[in-house]
């Protein structure tokens, strides 16, 4: 056989790097970064490279299987895809008939190339929305403030190629990956870099200014930065006059937020706050990348996100070169054409049955998603309505959601009649399922979420056939959908689905060969490469074609009346995290460390890949970051096993004694080390041994969005007896 060379895209993480896969006889020989992919420009990482090990891994689930022993007993029998789909369809119809569609919950984790098809299958079932996703903590609590304040319905990543000041705020280089090269290149050309993170991260070492706030206090920091910008006249007055709403109220609000007051709350020195504001105000355009650390995973999520968005409104570097680009096509990701949502139907309407929707009304109104703990409660209690069937596609709820014990209690509940899990491996949740379905990974499939790159579509192509009967997730939705309602699922295969989307949503009609060969397609009007700037002044952002931003008032909203409707202060304010030294001094006495969890590591994607040697080798054991002064006081040495304990439970980790984390704070990374790695002889810690979510409460949460404090709660560190 000759060596086949395939250009495609790694979709393991959201960086979506271009890949060149060399294969022979369906074996991956080597993988290279694609130098022509305009965003990753040849970069590739260890997780992506280990696709070769994943493709051949002996523990992959490669056939549909049904449980034959007790739930969780590990006894499985191979079945055909036809039997699997027929059973799933029969169960769907039976449960829908008996209890209503809302007794079925479909779950996904992070976006993995098919958010839209997931929503479509829900519509086919008779559900509206996403059903169960971690969007109460994942980026949505940042996207919603962006949408309400700036009219940008996206995480809003800045134009680092052209910025003069770059701000990485609560965002890890690990997650940005290939974009970090752009940041460093741009710094080499003279741009400044500000990093705001609770850890002194690798990229922080290159920063011109590094701020290390107390977890959960970024809202106070943002208010104080605005205080300086306004007091020193460093904001864009002309822009503010012409394009914003509520400036006077914002100015009044931030008046009391002196750097000295913020310093007390945030632990960031006052002079550093002033220097940050001055750099932002004097060295524009400023490009921000704001992520999970700022708001999303705190009980004050929405207000923190709002304050950060308002800074960008004051600076006015929006839709300009080097500022915050506004893409026209992102919303396509959940376009009604695919999701089959009726745009005339208000997602917040009382008759839309969404678990947790009455408590977390803003969450319901924007994502139509259910609040996780309300789902688990409904399973356990049957109230406010029963939940009988759960289908998880690319999601391990035990490792994903806060308050793991409640999640586990629900998954073990006899009330659940049918659990399906579609995954690569037997995750802790898959082990509890009634049916498991095999899945193909990125080198083994033809599909991608075409709209994830700013103003560009990049095509993918299968490099090798998947092992056994592993199916692309797209194909699973298609075949399940066909059985339920063929009219809504008219395509022959995934390739047709990709081409349909290109035609219907991107306006590009082409054959599969043209799609693969074309590789990189510009989405700019007329196909031109240079973006169109200041679209707001040209009437290109609003549905009514009028100049302005895509907000309720058409202006950048410093005052947001929509938020008032959901019970928030319409002007951004700082609220202390629900569990903290200040809010709960009693708890703090017993649990004297602030706990932040989930920072990303270079290997592993969420809880996946601790069984893959090339990735596990880099981080063999679970660990917790602890400052040398704190370790010293506790008599803990580097590498020693400790328990991290909270009022919710405890987990094990090796102490990583380091100045990366400040005094009084400890950090547990995301993975949870659930799987053993046989090749390296390293153990797995299952669903609860090292899973940070065991420690995190679901409540109290952000008042109307339900964000849990994954990145700001309290814990204590206890020395452990010797452990292997
Ligand atoms: N404490 C804490 N918890 C967190 C976070 C945190 O920072 N701290 N982060 C949260 C965030 S932002 C998110 S988005 C969630 C993510 O949570 P999830 O996306 O649910 O991640 P996992 O828990 O790893 O479960 C994903 C499962 O899907 C499988 N999988 C991966 N890719 C595919 C695929 O393409 N197809 C199929 N069928 N299966 C696949 C993996 O093997 C894995 O078992 O976690 C959240 N949980
Ligand atoms: N390798 C890898 N890449 C990933 C993922 C993965 O699991 N592994 N997950 C993907 C997903 S779903 C998502 S949503 C993105 C998330 O991407 P990021 O948002 O970058 O994820 P994190 O690393 O959890 O958090 C960002 C940073 O916030 C810091 N931080 C924590 N608390 C605070 C705080 O209170 N204030 C401030 N200023 N900083 C704080 C953390 O130290 C961390 O450096 O990553 C994606 N990319
Ligand atoms: S896993 Fe690595 S190679 Fe793959 S998209 Fe992410 S950064 Fe790129
Ligand atoms: Mo996420």
Short mmCIF file of C-alpha atoms in Angstrom, two decimals, residues 85-477:
data_model
loop_
_atom_site.label_atom_id
_atom_site.label_comp_id
_atom_site.label_asym_id
_atom_site.label_seq_id
_atom_site.Cartn_x
_atom_site.Cartn_y
_atom_site.Cartn_z
CA UNK A 85 -31.21 2.24 17.17
CA UNK A 86 -34.47 0.29 17.16
CA UNK A 87 -34.32 -0.10 20.94
CA UNK A 88 -33.46 3.55 21.50
CA UNK A 89 -36.28 4.65 19.17
CA UNK A 90 -38.78 2.31 20.80
CA UNK A 91 -37.84 3.58 24.26
CA UNK A 92 -38.01 7.20 23.10
CA UNK A 93 -41.54 6.74 21.76
CA UNK A 94 -42.73 4.69 24.75
CA UNK A 95 -41.48 7.15 27.34
CA UNK A 96 -42.70 10.14 25.37
CA UNK A 97 -46.13 8.56 25.11
CA UNK A 98 -46.33 7.66 28.78
CA UNK A 99 -44.68 10.66 30.49
CA UNK A 100 -44.21 13.34 27.80
CA UNK A 101 -41.00 14.24 25.97
CA UNK A 102 -39.59 16.05 28.99
CA UNK A 103 -39.04 12.69 30.68
CA UNK A 104 -36.17 12.25 28.21
CA UNK A 105 -32.90 14.08 28.87
CA UNK A 106 -30.15 14.22 26.27
CA UNK A 107 -26.75 15.32 27.53
CA UNK A 108 -23.61 16.61 25.91
CA UNK A 109 -20.46 18.10 27.43
CA UNK A 110 -18.45 20.81 25.77
CA UNK A 111 -19.07 21.67 22.12
CA UNK A 112 -17.77 18.81 20.05
CA UNK A 113 -18.69 19.70 16.46
CA UNK A 114 -22.44 19.11 16.61
CA UNK A 115 -24.23 21.38 19.14
CA UNK A 116 -26.76 22.15 16.42
CA UNK A 117 -27.60 18.54 15.54
CA UNK A 118 -28.01 17.78 19.22
CA UNK A 119 -30.59 20.55 19.42
CA UNK A 120 -32.28 19.23 16.27
CA UNK A 121 -32.68 15.71 17.63
CA UNK A 122 -34.23 17.27 20.72
CA UNK A 123 -36.69 19.14 18.54
CA UNK A 124 -37.50 15.87 16.78
CA UNK A 125 -38.15 14.23 20.14
CA UNK A 126 -40.43 17.11 21.10
CA UNK A 127 -38.04 18.92 23.40
CA UNK A 128 -36.92 22.46 22.85
CA UNK A 129 -33.34 23.46 23.45
CA UNK A 130 -30.16 21.75 24.48
CA UNK A 131 -31.65 19.62 27.28
CA UNK A 132 -28.57 19.12 29.50
CA UNK A 133 -25.24 20.87 28.88
CA UNK A 134 -22.70 22.51 31.20
CA UNK A 135 -23.41 25.97 29.75
CA UNK A 136 -24.29 27.26 33.23
CA UNK A 137 -20.52 27.31 33.77
CA UNK A 138 -19.00 26.94 30.31
CA UNK A 139 -18.55 30.24 28.51
CA UNK A 140 -22.27 31.05 28.33
CA UNK A 141 -22.12 33.15 31.55
CA UNK A 142 -19.52 35.18 29.65
CA UNK A 143 -21.25 35.10 26.26
CA UNK A 144 -24.56 36.35 27.68
CA UNK A 145 -23.02 39.50 29.25
CA UNK A 146 -21.18 40.03 25.95
CA UNK A 147 -24.42 39.71 24.03
CA UNK A 148 -26.38 41.98 26.37
CA UNK A 149 -23.65 44.60 26.70
CA UNK A 150 -21.83 44.55 23.38
CA UNK A 151 -24.26 42.76 21.09
CA UNK A 152 -21.65 40.10 20.45
CA UNK A 153 -23.09 36.63 20.82
CA UNK A 154 -19.76 34.88 21.28
CA UNK A 155 -16.91 34.50 23.73
CA UNK A 156 -15.45 37.43 21.82
CA UNK A 157 -11.82 36.65 21.30
CA UNK A 158 -9.77 39.76 20.44
CA UNK A 159 -7.70 40.41 17.31
CA UNK A 160 -4.24 39.55 18.62
CA UNK A 161 -2.72 39.84 15.17
CA UNK A 162 -3.09 43.62 15.28
CA UNK A 163 -3.59 44.70 18.91
CA UNK A 164 -1.19 47.03 20.72
CA UNK A 165 -2.25 45.70 24.11
CA UNK A 166 -3.36 42.11 24.64
CA UNK A 167 -5.24 41.07 27.76
CA UNK A 168 -5.47 37.42 28.76
CA UNK A 169 -7.98 37.46 31.56
CA UNK A 170 -8.95 34.29 33.39
CA UNK A 171 -7.94 32.36 30.33
CA UNK A 172 -5.21 29.76 30.13
CA UNK A 173 -2.63 29.47 27.40
CA UNK A 174 -3.35 25.78 27.58
CA UNK A 175 -6.79 26.32 26.16
CA UNK A 176 -5.70 28.95 23.66
CA UNK A 177 -2.91 26.72 22.35
CA UNK A 178 -1.98 27.75 18.85
CA UNK A 179 -3.18 31.31 19.41
CA UNK A 180 -0.47 31.79 22.01
CA UNK A 181 2.05 31.93 19.21
CA UNK A 182 0.19 34.92 17.81
CA UNK A 183 0.31 36.60 21.22
CA UNK A 184 4.05 36.06 21.56
CA UNK A 185 4.75 37.08 17.94
CA UNK A 186 2.78 40.25 18.44
CA UNK A 187 4.62 41.00 21.67
CA UNK A 188 7.85 40.61 19.70
CA UNK A 189 6.56 43.38 17.43
CA UNK A 190 6.17 45.71 20.41
CA UNK A 191 2.65 45.05 21.71
CA UNK A 192 2.09 44.84 25.47
CA UNK A 193 0.69 41.86 27.32
CA UNK A 194 -1.46 41.95 30.46
CA UNK A 195 -2.23 38.64 32.18
CA UNK A 196 -4.84 38.44 34.96
CA UNK A 197 -4.96 35.01 36.53
CA UNK A 198 -5.06 33.43 39.98
CA UNK A 199 -2.06 31.36 38.88
CA UNK A 200 1.31 32.66 37.78
CA UNK A 201 0.93 30.73 34.53
CA UNK A 202 3.55 30.01 31.89
CA UNK A 203 2.26 32.86 29.74
CA UNK A 204 2.17 35.17 32.78
CA UNK A 205 5.96 34.92 32.82
CA UNK A 206 5.99 36.86 29.53
CA UNK A 207 3.53 39.51 30.70
CA UNK A 208 4.28 43.22 30.99
CA UNK A 209 1.72 43.38 33.77
CA UNK A 210 0.57 40.38 35.79
CA UNK A 211 -2.31 40.65 38.25
CA UNK A 212 -3.15 37.80 40.62
CA UNK A 213 -6.60 38.43 42.10
CA UNK A 214 -8.29 36.47 44.84
CA UNK A 215 -10.55 33.94 43.06
CA UNK A 216 -14.01 35.27 42.27
CA UNK A 217 -13.21 38.97 42.69
CA UNK A 218 -12.60 40.02 39.10
CA UNK A 219 -15.79 42.07 39.12
CA UNK A 220 -14.31 44.37 41.75
CA UNK A 221 -11.11 44.60 39.75
CA UNK A 222 -13.03 45.55 36.61
CA UNK A 223 -15.04 48.24 38.42
CA UNK A 224 -11.84 49.73 39.71
CA UNK A 225 -10.16 49.68 36.28
CA UNK A 226 -13.19 51.61 34.99
CA UNK A 227 -12.88 54.02 37.92
CA UNK A 228 -9.36 54.90 36.75
CA UNK A 229 -10.30 55.03 33.05
CA UNK A 230 -13.09 57.52 33.76
CA UNK A 231 -11.29 59.55 36.42
CA UNK A 232 -8.22 60.00 34.24
CA UNK A 233 -10.21 60.56 31.03
CA UNK A 234 -8.65 57.50 29.37
CA UNK A 235 -11.81 56.22 27.73
CA UNK A 236 -13.06 57.03 24.22
CA UNK A 237 -15.46 59.93 24.84
CA UNK A 238 -16.61 60.27 21.27
CA UNK A 239 -17.44 56.59 20.98
CA UNK A 240 -19.18 56.59 24.35
CA UNK A 241 -21.32 59.60 23.42
CA UNK A 242 -22.35 58.24 20.07
CA UNK A 243 -22.69 54.53 20.62
CA UNK A 244 -23.38 53.73 24.28
CA UNK A 245 -26.24 53.78 26.77
CA UNK A 246 -26.11 54.41 30.54
CA UNK A 247 -22.67 55.98 30.85
CA UNK A 248 -23.63 58.39 33.62
CA UNK A 249 -24.96 55.60 35.79
CA UNK A 250 -21.85 53.54 35.23
CA UNK A 251 -19.64 56.53 36.08
CA UNK A 252 -21.64 57.05 39.27
CA UNK A 253 -21.33 53.37 40.19
CA UNK A 254 -17.57 53.14 39.76
CA UNK A 255 -16.90 56.40 41.62
CA UNK A 256 -16.48 54.59 44.92
CA UNK A 257 -14.40 51.82 43.39
CA UNK A 258 -11.04 53.37 44.09
CA UNK A 259 -8.00 51.18 43.47
CA UNK A 260 -7.43 51.16 47.24
CA UNK A 261 -10.90 49.77 47.93
CA UNK A 262 -10.52 47.16 45.17
CA UNK A 263 -7.07 46.21 46.45
CA UNK A 264 -8.54 45.18 49.78
CA UNK A 265 -11.09 42.94 48.13
CA UNK A 266 -9.04 41.53 45.27
CA UNK A 267 -5.56 41.40 46.89
CA UNK A 268 -4.19 43.13 43.78
CA UNK A 269 -2.01 46.13 44.75
CA UNK A 270 -3.69 49.49 43.99
CA UNK A 271 -0.76 50.73 41.90
CA UNK A 272 -1.01 47.67 39.66
CA UNK A 273 -4.70 48.38 39.03
CA UNK A 274 -3.82 51.94 38.03
CA UNK A 275 -1.00 50.75 35.75
CA UNK A 276 -3.36 48.26 34.09
CA UNK A 277 -6.02 50.88 33.42
CA UNK A 278 -3.44 53.27 32.02
CA UNK A 279 -1.98 50.67 29.70
CA UNK A 280 -5.46 49.81 28.44
CA UNK A 281 -6.43 53.46 28.03
CA UNK A 282 -3.19 54.71 26.49
CA UNK A 283 -1.92 51.85 24.35
CA UNK A 284 -4.86 50.74 22.22
CA UNK A 285 -6.27 49.04 20.36
CA UNK A 286 -6.74 46.52 23.14
CA UNK A 287 -7.66 42.92 22.37
CA UNK A 288 -9.15 40.92 25.21
CA UNK A 289 -9.41 37.20 25.64
CA UNK A 290 -11.68 36.61 28.59
CA UNK A 291 -12.62 33.15 29.72
CA UNK A 292 -13.78 30.90 32.53
CA UNK A 293 -11.78 32.52 35.35
CA UNK A 294 -13.49 35.90 35.25
CA UNK A 295 -17.13 35.08 35.70
CA UNK A 296 -18.37 31.72 34.46
CA UNK A 297 -17.46 29.56 37.43
CA UNK A 298 -18.34 31.87 40.28
CA UNK A 299 -21.61 32.66 42.02
CA UNK A 300 -21.28 36.27 40.78
CA UNK A 301 -20.77 35.12 37.18
CA UNK A 302 -23.05 37.45 35.26
CA UNK A 303 -22.10 40.64 37.07
CA UNK A 304 -18.38 39.92 36.71
CA UNK A 305 -18.84 39.23 33.02
CA UNK A 306 -20.79 42.43 32.62
CA UNK A 307 -18.12 44.53 34.30
CA UNK A 308 -15.44 43.09 32.02
CA UNK A 309 -17.61 43.73 28.95
CA UNK A 310 -18.21 47.35 30.04
CA UNK A 311 -14.46 48.02 30.07
CA UNK A 312 -14.44 47.13 26.39
CA UNK A 313 -17.37 49.47 25.80
CA UNK A 314 -15.48 52.33 27.46
CA UNK A 315 -12.35 51.74 25.42
CA UNK A 316 -14.38 51.53 22.21
CA UNK A 317 -12.03 49.18 20.39
CA UNK A 318 -14.91 47.20 19.02
CA UNK A 319 -15.12 45.95 15.46
CA UNK A 320 -11.84 47.72 14.67
CA UNK A 321 -8.48 46.31 13.66
CA UNK A 322 -6.70 45.04 16.77
CA UNK A 323 -9.82 45.18 18.94
CA UNK A 324 -12.84 42.96 19.35
CA UNK A 325 -13.89 41.56 15.98
CA UNK A 326 -17.59 41.01 15.39
CA UNK A 327 -18.15 37.97 13.21
CA UNK A 328 -21.33 37.78 11.23
CA UNK A 329 -21.70 34.03 11.11
CA UNK A 330 -21.20 32.70 14.66
CA UNK A 331 -24.88 32.53 15.46
CA UNK A 332 -25.13 30.03 12.61
CA UNK A 333 -23.92 27.46 15.12
CA UNK A 334 -27.40 27.34 16.59
CA UNK A 335 -29.27 28.56 13.53
CA UNK A 336 -32.98 27.89 13.71
CA UNK A 337 -32.73 26.22 10.32
CA UNK A 338 -30.84 23.40 11.98
CA UNK A 339 -32.17 23.46 15.51
CA UNK A 340 -35.77 23.77 14.27
CA UNK A 341 -36.43 26.26 17.04
CA UNK A 342 -39.31 28.57 16.28
CA UNK A 343 -37.91 32.13 16.44
CA UNK A 344 -41.35 33.43 17.38
CA UNK A 345 -41.44 31.32 20.52
CA UNK A 346 -39.97 33.03 23.57
CA UNK A 347 -37.62 30.57 25.31
CA UNK A 348 -38.49 32.15 28.65
CA UNK A 349 -42.22 31.41 28.31
CA UNK A 350 -43.68 29.69 31.36
CA UNK A 351 -45.12 26.73 29.44
CA UNK A 352 -41.69 25.67 28.12
CA UNK A 353 -40.79 22.82 30.44
CA UNK A 354 -37.18 23.25 31.47
CA UNK A 355 -35.94 21.78 34.76
CA UNK A 356 -34.61 24.57 36.98
CA UNK A 357 -36.12 27.13 34.61
CA UNK A 358 -38.24 28.77 37.29
CA UNK A 359 -35.24 29.29 39.55
CA UNK A 360 -32.65 30.23 36.96
CA UNK A 361 -34.74 32.26 34.56
CA UNK A 362 -31.96 33.99 32.68
CA UNK A 363 -30.33 30.62 32.03
CA UNK A 364 -33.55 29.22 30.66
CA UNK A 365 -34.29 32.29 28.56
CA UNK A 366 -31.06 32.23 26.64
CA UNK A 367 -29.98 28.64 26.38
CA UNK A 368 -33.28 26.85 26.94
CA UNK A 369 -31.03 24.48 28.95
CA UNK A 370 -31.92 22.65 32.11
CA UNK A 371 -30.07 23.39 35.30
CA UNK A 372 -28.11 20.20 36.14
CA UNK A 373 -29.03 19.80 39.79
CA UNK A 374 -32.71 20.24 38.96
CA UNK A 375 -32.33 17.36 36.51
CA UNK A 376 -30.76 15.08 39.13
CA UNK A 377 -33.44 16.09 41.63
CA UNK A 378 -36.17 15.27 39.12
CA UNK A 379 -34.68 11.83 38.50
CA UNK A 380 -34.48 11.08 42.22
CA UNK A 381 -37.83 12.54 43.29
CA UNK A 382 -39.94 12.44 40.12
CA UNK A 383 -40.66 16.14 40.74
CA UNK A 384 -41.71 18.46 39.19
CA UNK A 385 -41.97 15.74 36.56
CA UNK A 386 -40.32 12.35 36.14
CA UNK A 387 -37.14 11.79 34.12
CA UNK A 388 -36.95 8.23 32.80
CA UNK A 389 -34.42 8.12 29.98
CA UNK A 390 -31.03 9.74 29.55
CA UNK A 391 -28.78 9.72 26.49
CA UNK A 392 -25.27 11.11 26.94
CA UNK A 393 -23.28 11.84 23.81
CA UNK A 394 -19.67 12.84 24.53
CA UNK A 395 -20.37 13.62 28.14
CA UNK A 396 -19.30 12.10 31.43
CA UNK A 397 -21.69 13.78 33.86
CA UNK A 398 -19.96 12.26 36.88
CA UNK A 399 -16.75 14.08 36.04
CA UNK A 400 -18.36 17.12 34.47
CA UNK A 401 -20.86 18.50 36.97
CA UNK A 402 -20.58 19.96 40.47
CA UNK A 403 -21.79 18.00 43.52
CA UNK A 404 -20.82 14.63 42.09
CA UNK A 405 -22.59 12.69 44.82
CA UNK A 406 -25.97 14.00 43.73
CA UNK A 407 -25.20 13.19 40.10
CA UNK A 408 -24.23 9.66 41.07
CA UNK A 409 -27.31 9.16 43.21
CA UNK A 410 -29.45 10.09 40.21
CA UNK A 411 -27.60 7.82 37.79
CA UNK A 412 -28.02 4.90 40.21
CA UNK A 413 -31.69 5.64 40.78
CA UNK A 414 -34.11 2.84 39.90
CA UNK A 415 -36.41 5.56 38.55
CA UNK A 416 -34.22 5.78 35.47
CA UNK A 417 -35.43 3.21 32.99
CA UNK A 418 -32.83 3.63 30.30
CA UNK A 419 -29.35 5.18 30.12
CA UNK A 420 -27.40 5.34 26.85
CA UNK A 421 -23.79 6.55 26.63
CA UNK A 422 -21.90 7.21 23.41
CA UNK A 423 -18.18 7.47 24.13
CA UNK A 424 -14.74 6.19 23.08
CA UNK A 425 -14.09 4.35 26.34
CA UNK A 426 -15.92 3.05 29.39
CA UNK A 427 -16.11 6.28 31.33
CA UNK A 428 -17.45 6.05 34.90
CA UNK A 429 -20.87 7.04 33.53
CA UNK A 430 -20.68 4.53 30.64
CA UNK A 431 -20.09 1.82 33.24
CA UNK A 432 -23.54 2.60 34.71
CA UNK A 433 -25.34 2.61 31.35
CA UNK A 434 -27.84 0.16 29.86
CA UNK A 435 -26.38 0.60 26.39
CA UNK A 436 -23.07 1.94 25.12
CA UNK A 437 -22.41 3.17 21.59
CA UNK A 438 -19.00 3.38 19.91
CA UNK A 439 -17.64 6.64 18.53
CA UNK A 440 -15.11 7.75 15.97
CA UNK A 441 -12.51 10.38 16.74
CA UNK A 442 -11.36 13.29 14.58
CA UNK A 443 -8.99 11.48 12.20
CA UNK A 444 -11.71 8.92 11.61
CA UNK A 445 -14.51 11.25 10.53
CA UNK A 446 -15.58 13.82 7.94
CA UNK A 447 -17.35 16.35 10.12
CA UNK A 448 -16.56 19.61 11.88
CA UNK A 449 -18.40 22.67 13.23
CA UNK A 450 -17.66 24.82 10.21
CA UNK A 451 -18.27 28.15 11.92
CA UNK A 452 -15.74 28.02 14.73
CA UNK A 453 -13.02 30.01 12.97
CA UNK A 454 -13.50 33.76 12.70
CA UNK A 455 -14.81 34.55 9.23
CA UNK A 456 -13.40 31.35 7.76
CA UNK A 457 -14.64 27.84 7.09
CA UNK A 458 -12.09 25.04 7.12
CA UNK A 459 -13.05 21.65 5.75
CA UNK A 460 -12.15 18.23 7.13
CA UNK A 461 -11.81 14.77 5.69
CA UNK A 462 -11.57 11.31 7.20
CA UNK A 463 -7.95 10.11 7.17
CA UNK A 464 -8.48 6.54 8.41
CA UNK A 465 -11.53 4.36 8.90
CA UNK A 466 -12.69 4.07 12.48
CA UNK A 467 -12.08 0.78 14.29
CA UNK A 468 -14.89 -1.82 14.41
CA UNK A 469 -18.30 -0.20 14.08
CA UNK A 470 -17.43 3.18 15.58
CA UNK A 471 -19.73 5.85 14.23
CA UNK A 472 -19.40 9.57 13.90
CA UNK A 473 -21.75 11.31 16.36
CA UNK A 474 -23.37 13.09 13.39
CA UNK A 475 -24.30 9.72 11.91
CA UNK A 476 -25.88 8.64 15.19
CA UNK A 477 -28.10 11.75 15.28
#
